[in-house]
Coordinates of N, CA and C in Angstrom, one line a residue:
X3 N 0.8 -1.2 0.0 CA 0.0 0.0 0.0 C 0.9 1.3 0.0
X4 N 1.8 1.2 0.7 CA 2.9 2.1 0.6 C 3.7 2.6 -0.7
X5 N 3.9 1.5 -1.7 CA 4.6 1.6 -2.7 C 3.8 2.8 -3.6
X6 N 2.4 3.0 -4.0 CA 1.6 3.6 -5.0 C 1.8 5.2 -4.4
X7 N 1.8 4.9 -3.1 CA 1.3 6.6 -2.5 C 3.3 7.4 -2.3
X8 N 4.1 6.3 -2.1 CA 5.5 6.6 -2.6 C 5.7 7.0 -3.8
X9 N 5.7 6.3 -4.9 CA 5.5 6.7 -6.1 C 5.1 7.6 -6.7
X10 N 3.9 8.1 -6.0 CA 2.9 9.7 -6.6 C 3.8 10.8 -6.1
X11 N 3.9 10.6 -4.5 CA 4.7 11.9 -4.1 C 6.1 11.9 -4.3
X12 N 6.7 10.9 -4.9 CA 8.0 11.2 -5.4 C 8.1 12.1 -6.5
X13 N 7.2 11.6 -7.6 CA 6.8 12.2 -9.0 C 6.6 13.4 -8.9
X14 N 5.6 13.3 -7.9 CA 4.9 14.9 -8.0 C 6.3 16.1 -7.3
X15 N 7.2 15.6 -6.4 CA 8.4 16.5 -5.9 C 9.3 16.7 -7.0
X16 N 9.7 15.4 -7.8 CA 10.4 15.9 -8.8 C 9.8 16.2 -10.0
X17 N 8.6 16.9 -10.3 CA 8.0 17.4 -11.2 C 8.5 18.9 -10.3
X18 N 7.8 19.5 -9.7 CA 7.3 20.7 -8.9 C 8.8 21.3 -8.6
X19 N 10.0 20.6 -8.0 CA 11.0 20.9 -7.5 C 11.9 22.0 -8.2
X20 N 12.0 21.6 -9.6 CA 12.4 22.4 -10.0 C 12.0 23.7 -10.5
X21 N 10.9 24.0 -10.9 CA 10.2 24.7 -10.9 C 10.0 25.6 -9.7
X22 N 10.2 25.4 -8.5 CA 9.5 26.6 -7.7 C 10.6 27.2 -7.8
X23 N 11.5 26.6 -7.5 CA 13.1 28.1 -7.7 C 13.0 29.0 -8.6
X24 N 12.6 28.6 -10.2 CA 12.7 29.8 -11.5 C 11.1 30.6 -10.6
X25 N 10.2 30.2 -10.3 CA 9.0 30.7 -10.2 C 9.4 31.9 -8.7
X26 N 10.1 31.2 -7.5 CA 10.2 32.6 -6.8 C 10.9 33.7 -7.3
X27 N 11.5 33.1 -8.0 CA 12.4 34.4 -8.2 C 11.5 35.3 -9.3
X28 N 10.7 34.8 -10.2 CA 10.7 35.1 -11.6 C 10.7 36.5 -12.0
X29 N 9.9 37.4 -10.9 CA 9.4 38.5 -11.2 C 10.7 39.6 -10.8
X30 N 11.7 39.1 -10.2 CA 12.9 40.0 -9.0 C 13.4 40.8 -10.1
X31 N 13.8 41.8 -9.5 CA 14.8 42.5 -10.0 C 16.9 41.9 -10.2
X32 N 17.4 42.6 -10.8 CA 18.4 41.5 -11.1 C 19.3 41.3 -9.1
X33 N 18.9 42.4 -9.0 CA 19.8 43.2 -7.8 C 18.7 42.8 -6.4
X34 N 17.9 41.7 -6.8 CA 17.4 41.2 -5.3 C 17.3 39.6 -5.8
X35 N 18.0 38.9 -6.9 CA 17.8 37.6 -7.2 C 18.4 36.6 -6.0
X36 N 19.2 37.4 -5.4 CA 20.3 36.7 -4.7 C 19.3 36.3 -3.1
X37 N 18.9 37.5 -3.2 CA 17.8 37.5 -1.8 C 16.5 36.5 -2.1
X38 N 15.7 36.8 -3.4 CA 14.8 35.9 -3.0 C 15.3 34.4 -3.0
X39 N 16.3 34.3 -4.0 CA 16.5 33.1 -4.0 C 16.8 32.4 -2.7
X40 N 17.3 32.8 -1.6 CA 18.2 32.2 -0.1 C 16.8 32.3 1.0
X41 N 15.5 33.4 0.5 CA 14.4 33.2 0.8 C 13.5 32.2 1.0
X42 N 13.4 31.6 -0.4 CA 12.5 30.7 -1.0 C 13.8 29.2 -0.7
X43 N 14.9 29.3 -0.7 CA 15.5 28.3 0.2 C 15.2 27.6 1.8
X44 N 15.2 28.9 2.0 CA 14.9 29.3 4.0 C 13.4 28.4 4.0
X45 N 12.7 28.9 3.4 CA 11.5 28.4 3.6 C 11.2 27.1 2.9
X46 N 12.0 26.2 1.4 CA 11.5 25.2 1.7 C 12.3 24.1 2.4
X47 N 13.1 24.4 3.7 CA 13.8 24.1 4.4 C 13.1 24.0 6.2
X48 N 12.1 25.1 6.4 CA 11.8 25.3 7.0 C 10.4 24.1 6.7
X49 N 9.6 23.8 5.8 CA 8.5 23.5 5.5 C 9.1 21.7 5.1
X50 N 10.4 21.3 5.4 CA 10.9 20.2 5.4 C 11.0 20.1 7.0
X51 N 11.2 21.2 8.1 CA 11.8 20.4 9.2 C 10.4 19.9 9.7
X52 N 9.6 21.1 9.3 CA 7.8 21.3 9.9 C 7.6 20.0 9.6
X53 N 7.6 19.5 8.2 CA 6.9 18.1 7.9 C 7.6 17.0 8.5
X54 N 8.7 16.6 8.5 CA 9.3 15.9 9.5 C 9.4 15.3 10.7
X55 N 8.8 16.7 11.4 CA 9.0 16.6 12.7 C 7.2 16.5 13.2
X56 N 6.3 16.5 12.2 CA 5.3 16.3 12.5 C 4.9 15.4 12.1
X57 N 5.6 14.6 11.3 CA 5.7 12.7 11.0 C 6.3 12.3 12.0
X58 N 6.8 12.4 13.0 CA 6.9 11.9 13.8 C 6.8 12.1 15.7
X59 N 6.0 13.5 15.3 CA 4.7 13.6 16.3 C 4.0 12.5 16.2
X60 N 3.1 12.8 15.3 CA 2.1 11.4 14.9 C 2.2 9.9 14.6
X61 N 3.6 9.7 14.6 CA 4.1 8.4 14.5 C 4.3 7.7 16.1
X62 N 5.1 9.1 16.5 CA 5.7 8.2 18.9 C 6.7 7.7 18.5
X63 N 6.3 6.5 19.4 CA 7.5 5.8 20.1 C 7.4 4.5 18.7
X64 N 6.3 4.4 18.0 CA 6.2 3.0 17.0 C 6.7 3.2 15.9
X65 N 7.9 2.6 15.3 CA 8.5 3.1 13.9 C 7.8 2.0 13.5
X66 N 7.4 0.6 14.0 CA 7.9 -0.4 13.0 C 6.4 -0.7 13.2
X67 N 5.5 0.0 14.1 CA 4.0 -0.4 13.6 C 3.1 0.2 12.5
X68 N 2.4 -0.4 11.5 CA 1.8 0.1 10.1 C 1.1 1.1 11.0
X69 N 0.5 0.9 11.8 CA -1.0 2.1 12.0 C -0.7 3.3 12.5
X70 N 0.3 3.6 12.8 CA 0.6 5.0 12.7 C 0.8 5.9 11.6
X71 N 1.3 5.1 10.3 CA 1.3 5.8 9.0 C 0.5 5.8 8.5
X72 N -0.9 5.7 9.1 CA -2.7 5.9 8.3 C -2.6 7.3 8.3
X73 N -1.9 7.9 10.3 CA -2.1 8.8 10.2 C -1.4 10.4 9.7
X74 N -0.2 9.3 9.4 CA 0.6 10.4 7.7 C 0.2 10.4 6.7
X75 N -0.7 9.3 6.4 CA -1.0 9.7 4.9 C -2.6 10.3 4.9
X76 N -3.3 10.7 6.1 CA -4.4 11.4 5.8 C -4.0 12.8 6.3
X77 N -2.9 12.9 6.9 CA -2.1 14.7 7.0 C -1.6 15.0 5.7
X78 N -1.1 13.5 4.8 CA -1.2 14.0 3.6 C -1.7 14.2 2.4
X79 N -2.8 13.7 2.7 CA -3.9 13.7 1.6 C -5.0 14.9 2.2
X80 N -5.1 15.4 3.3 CA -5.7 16.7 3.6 C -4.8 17.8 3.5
X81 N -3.5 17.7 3.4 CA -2.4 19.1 3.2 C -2.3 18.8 1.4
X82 N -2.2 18.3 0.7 CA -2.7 18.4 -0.4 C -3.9 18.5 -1.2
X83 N -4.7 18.2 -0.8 CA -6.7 18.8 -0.9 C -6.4 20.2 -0.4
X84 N -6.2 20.3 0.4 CA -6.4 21.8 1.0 C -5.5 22.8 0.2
X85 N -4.2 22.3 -0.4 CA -3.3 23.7 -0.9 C -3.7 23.3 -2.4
X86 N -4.9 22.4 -2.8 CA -5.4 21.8 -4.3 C -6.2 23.3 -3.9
X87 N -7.2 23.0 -3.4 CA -8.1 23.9 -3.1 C -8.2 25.2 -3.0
X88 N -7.0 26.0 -2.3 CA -6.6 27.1 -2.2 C -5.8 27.6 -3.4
X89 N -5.2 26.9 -4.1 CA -4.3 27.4 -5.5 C -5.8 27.5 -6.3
X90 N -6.7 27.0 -6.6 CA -7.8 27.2 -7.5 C -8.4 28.6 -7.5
X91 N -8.5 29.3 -6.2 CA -8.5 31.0 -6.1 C -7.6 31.4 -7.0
X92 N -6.4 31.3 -7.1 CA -5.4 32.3 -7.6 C -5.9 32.1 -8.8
X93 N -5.5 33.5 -9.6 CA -5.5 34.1 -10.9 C -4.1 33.8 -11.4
X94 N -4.3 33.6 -12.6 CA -3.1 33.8 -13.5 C -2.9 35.1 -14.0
X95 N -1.7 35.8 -14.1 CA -1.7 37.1 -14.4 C -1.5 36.9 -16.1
X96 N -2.1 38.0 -17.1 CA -1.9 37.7 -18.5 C -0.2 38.5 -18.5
X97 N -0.1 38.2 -19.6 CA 1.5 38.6 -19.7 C 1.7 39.8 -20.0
X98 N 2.8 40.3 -20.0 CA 2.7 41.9 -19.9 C 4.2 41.7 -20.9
X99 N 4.1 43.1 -21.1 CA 6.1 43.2 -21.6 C 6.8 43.1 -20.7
X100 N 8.1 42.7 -21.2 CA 8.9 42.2 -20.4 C 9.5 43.6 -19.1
X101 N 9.8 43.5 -18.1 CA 10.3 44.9 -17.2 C 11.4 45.1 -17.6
X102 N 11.5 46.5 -17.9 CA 13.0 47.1 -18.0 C 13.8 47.1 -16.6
X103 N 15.2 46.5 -16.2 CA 15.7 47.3 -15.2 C 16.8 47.8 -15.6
X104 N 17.0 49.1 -14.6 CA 18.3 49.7 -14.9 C 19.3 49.1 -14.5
X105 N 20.2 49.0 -15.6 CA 21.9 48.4 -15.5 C 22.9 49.3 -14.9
X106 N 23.2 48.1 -13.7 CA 23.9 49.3 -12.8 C 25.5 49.9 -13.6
X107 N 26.1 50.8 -13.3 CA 27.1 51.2 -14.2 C 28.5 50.3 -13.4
X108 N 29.1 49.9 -14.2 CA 30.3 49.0 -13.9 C 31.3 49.7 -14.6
X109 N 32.2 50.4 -13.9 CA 33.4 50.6 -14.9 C 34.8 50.3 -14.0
X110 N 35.6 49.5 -14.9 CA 36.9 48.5 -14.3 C 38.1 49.8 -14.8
X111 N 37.9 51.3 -14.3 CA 39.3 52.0 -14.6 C 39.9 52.4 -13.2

């Protein structure tokens, strides 16, 4: 039973993964890429220790008994319903011209 629901959420991380890095940054200016990027690190670091450490809230003292991971995989199948749910609000923005930024002046004399 384990293997099917392994399988989806592997796919679906390495689908999504690489994509959220081009996606936080997308809109930055050249001169704040550095920042969002160590940003959007922090946090999916932070949203790795959170899940972690609440797999094994819910798990205790039993690694090696099945019925505690009923109750990881319905934290995970309601934390994915729910951010399914909530992304369906957001709008897609239509595209615009590309933003000009100013080039900062570099001169090596």
């Amino acid at each position: 039973m384990w293997l099917p629901s392994a399988l989806l959420t592997g796919i679906g991380v390495s689908l999504i993964m690489p994509i959220l890095g081009g996606a936080a940054v997308q809109n930055l200016p050249p001169t704040k890429l550095a920042v969002g990027s160590g940003v959007n690190q922090a946090i999916r670091q932070f949203g790795t220790v959170l899940g972690v450490s609440l797999t094994f809230a819910i798990l205790g003292d039993a690694p090696s008994a099945v019925a505690p991971f009923h109750g990881i995989y319905l934290l995970m199948i309601f934390s994915g319903l729910s951010v399914t749910l909530l992304s369906l609000g957001l709008r897609a923005r239509a595209p615009g011209a590309p933003r000009e930024f100013a080039q900062p002046h570099i001169s090596f004399e």
